Amino acid sequence: MNALRHQMHEIIFEADTPAGRAFDLLLIVGILGSVLAVMLDSVQSIRADYGTILLAAEWGFTILFSIEYIARLYCVGKPLKYATSFFGIVDLLSILPTFLSLFFPGTQYLLVIRTLRTIRIWRILKLAQYLHEWDYIVRAIRASTRKITVFLVLLITLITILGSLMYLVESEEHGFTSIPRSIYWAIVTITTVGYGDISPQSDLGQFFAAIAMILGYAIIAVPTGIVTVELNHARRDFKVSTQACPECAKEGHDHDAQFCKFCGAKL
Amino acid sequence: MNALRHQMHEIIFEADTPAGRAFDLLLIVGILGSVLAVMLDSVQSIRADYGTILLAAEWGFTILFSIEYIARLYCVGKPLKYATSFFGIVDLLSILPTFLSLFFPGTQYLLVIRTLRTIRIWRILKLAQYLHEWDYIVRAIRASTRKITVFLVLLITLITILGSLMYLVESEEHGFTSIPRSIYWAIVTITTVGYGDISPQSDLGQFFAAIAMILGYAIIAVPTGIVTVELNHARRDFKVSTQACPECAKEGHDHDAQFCKFCGAKL
Amino acid sequence: MNALRHQMHEIIFEADTPAGRAFDLLLIVGILGSVLAVMLDSVQSIRADYGTILLAAEWGFTILFSIEYIARLYCVGKPLKYATSFFGIVDLLSILPTFLSLFFPGTQYLLVIRTLRTIRIWRILKLAQYLHEWDYIVRAIRASTRKITVFLVLLITLITILGSLMYLVESEEHGFTSIPRSIYWAIVTITTVGYGDISPQSDLGQFFAAIAMILGYAIIAVPTGIVTVELNHARRDFKVSTQACPECAKEGHDHDAQFCKFCGAKL
Amino acid sequence: MNALRHQMHEIIFEADTPAGRAFDLLLIVGILGSVLAVMLDSVQSIRADYGTILLAAEWGFTILFSIEYIARLYCVGKPLKYATSFFGIVDLLSILPTFLSLFFPGTQYLLVIRTLRTIRIWRILKLAQYLHEWDYIVRAIRASTRKITVFLVLLITLITILGSLMYLVESEEHGFTSIPRSIYWAIVTITTVGYGDISPQSDLGQFFAAIAMILGYAIIAVPTGIVTVELNHARRDFKVSTQACPECAKEGHDHDAQFCKFCGAKL
């Protein structure tokens, strides 16, 4: 019995065996297929013509994911810990909406929860050959978080003041009807998105907007710089081993080094 | 008496004690609450329904901030220096507009000054656990200022010439009614904001615009590069400056240094 | 006979001789001229006036390129390997559409294939003085591919969920008619393109859009950082790999290395 | 006589003396004033009211600049070399249009040439305290030029193919009336400007556009990375002196180093 659970764990949670990799591939196809079905279902014309097929597909995917979810619960060491983990909750949210739609027919809100299935692809990324890259990016983002937070606080105060200023300068008929809406405009402008649904018309408004654009254009440098520096350090950490020379005790040797680069002793 | 002032200073200006941290938290809630009140007050429909409540909240926040301002003046060593410092002025500007509104009723201009309160959040950032990150970003921006200035002068001359050129090439009915307006368009384009409120219609105009876009797309690299390099050096400086010379106690040695670069002593 | 083929190979495939460089220059002119002809041919008014001249030019270029293609096949060592290589196929696709247009008159689809000729310019870049730079960029992009892939998967899941959310929040008359269209909007927004053909109108929609914009504005840092780091390492590799060990002749030593890291010999 | 010329040279061409700095300041004011006058002159309403004053100002600035130009010619060592240098031509173009306007009244084209005066500010940047930063940026841009060229060729081929593809996919009533116009759209999209004056309407067009946007969003990383790496190397070169240790002959010492960090010898 335990052997079966162990073997199932190998296939479902790991990606080292051929069976495990085959399972992962199947899962990717399933996830992409089910998300595609949700998308197509939202297109009026397609729903009218192929609604029944899409409903059948939805139930097919849901039953498959349910079996998978039960199998995961069965073969994992600590089922409760899995069920309350990030991926455990995402797995549950992938099947729940379809069952709930039996009780709450016609609810659109369940549709969005279904697309959360897409997140399940991350699990396979984390398992498979991209683990190293995943780690690298996550490590750099984690190292940047506090610095980015400081930057975001600076940005948000800037946007608030800019939005308020433009609310004064531009009149209401130009779309700046309230401070929250002016702040929305400020975000659209500072981030260089620039829809053009609201845009300054007065000379003074265009002058302030021009300054805001150049500012937004230039300060993108700050988060980019922060992440670049952290990515650089994360990469160096991967490359340089923590191995110290047994003779002179110096560190900073490359992974492929066989002799100390400072004293020539064998590592 | 002095003990009380010292204790108040600890709570209001520092963040090392539980009381100081509680005060900071309270202040953040107060700042965000009062800014939110200003924002909601600017929405026509909300003002019509909840105008009296918002006015009461505004006065509540103002009285609280006034007490805080007086307390700061009381417990700080040099009250005048505080009052004329950047944060001292921001603190004053947070309370003044509400009192002034008694004398100048209906002035919209006081509204914007109120939102300057948001800047007060910076003070807490600088105090609390984000001091290190704040220092890091500010140091890099300060080190970049002169280089960014040179870049901005280059950018502004480019924008001026591009704007003038487009004023010639595009006729007035396409929105290019004067050189200042053409320069506004050039800024919208070079910074990749792209509202689309003014856009070139003639073949030649679109050709020049296309070149301007590719240019704007590429030269963003310059400020980004400048800040990234400075951030990288600022981070290295933090890492390097730990080892002090045993002889002359100077810091700033490289990792591979074996002798002090200032006095020649063995590290 | 062999001498002729060798000499032709020198001229057509290499760029070290004056004749080879002259051939490359001629080819660039030919490629640019033929692409320009295709472009002009697509402009209604020009086609009406100069259609016959453009058709003649098209046939002229095609015959020239055909002779060149046959010459390449003749003088290359392994004709089949060339014919099935990336540039071999591009060369063939540069001449085929014009011949095919004899059998399928009026097909617009052949037009696009003609513009694939532009890719032929890459071949000359790879040959000539830009080989070093080409190598540098390609090397860095190749080293980044796997990391960028992880980033893109994260981005696409984010976009999918954002698109679905906005489909719920915004009603259909604002342009969010289906999940695929909402995802299109999400891509336009996250990448900061911001056409403004679809834009959120409701308060909640603008709130979510604002968060998406700030997110899109900040996460551009990730691919930029990845590529910057790899470009930095690619450049360092060029610089480092000059010193070879006198004993084992291996390269790749750091600048501060005093002993070979592979065999321990003094450098 | 020679003493006068030498002294004038000091004042006009250098910025080390108080008189030289005063001259530079005056020149900046003059340049900004004359450019402002040109801008205001292009605004219909301002021209109608203050046309005479602006014309007088224009002639005032022109006469001042003419005197300056003659003074430069007089005091410089090789007048011809100065007259044919980049800044010599810019200086001439700053005064010529006003004189030419006597012979060709009403020509708008002379207006744009006048705004070329803005470039004259660069000369002061190069002289004054910003020389170091100017050198730094120019050096990095020069080192990046060849790599950016390769990137631009890749980008332009990509844009050409994308534009041709969209010309096929999207019909003419959506704005994609010819390949050149489609390429204009492709540039607007890839550079993330996104005016929205032309935007894809068909499902397939939006799908290709979405791919183009993500591509444009990601490949901005390449020029940014190239410039960042070069800026980093340019900064390192400035910081690390070329001084070698007299004892162990090692290089790479900081500018503030007084002792060799490898052997402890006095530098």
PDB file of C-alpha atoms in Angstrom, chain A residues 28 53 75 98 114 121-122 165 193 249:
ATOM      1  CA  ILE A  28      -0.196  21.067 -19.070  1.00  0.00           C
ATOM      2  CA  ILE A  53     -19.732  20.905 -26.316  1.00  0.00           C
ATOM      3  CA  CYS A  75      -0.388  10.092  -1.793  1.00  0.00           C
ATOM      4  CA  THR A  98     -17.879  24.002 -11.778  1.00  0.00           C
ATOM      5  CA  ARG A 114     -11.882  29.102 -13.253  1.00  0.00           C
ATOM      6  CA  ILE A 121       1.232  25.806 -14.807  1.00  0.00           C
ATOM      7  CA  TRP A 122       3.646  27.412 -12.351  1.00  0.00           C
ATOM      8  CA  LEU A 165      -2.801  69.412  -9.135  1.00  0.00           C
ATOM      9  CA  VAL A 193       0.440  53.767 -20.957  1.00  0.00           C
ATOM     10  CA  ALA A 249      41.411  29.904   3.148  1.00  0.00           C
TER      11      ALA A 249
END
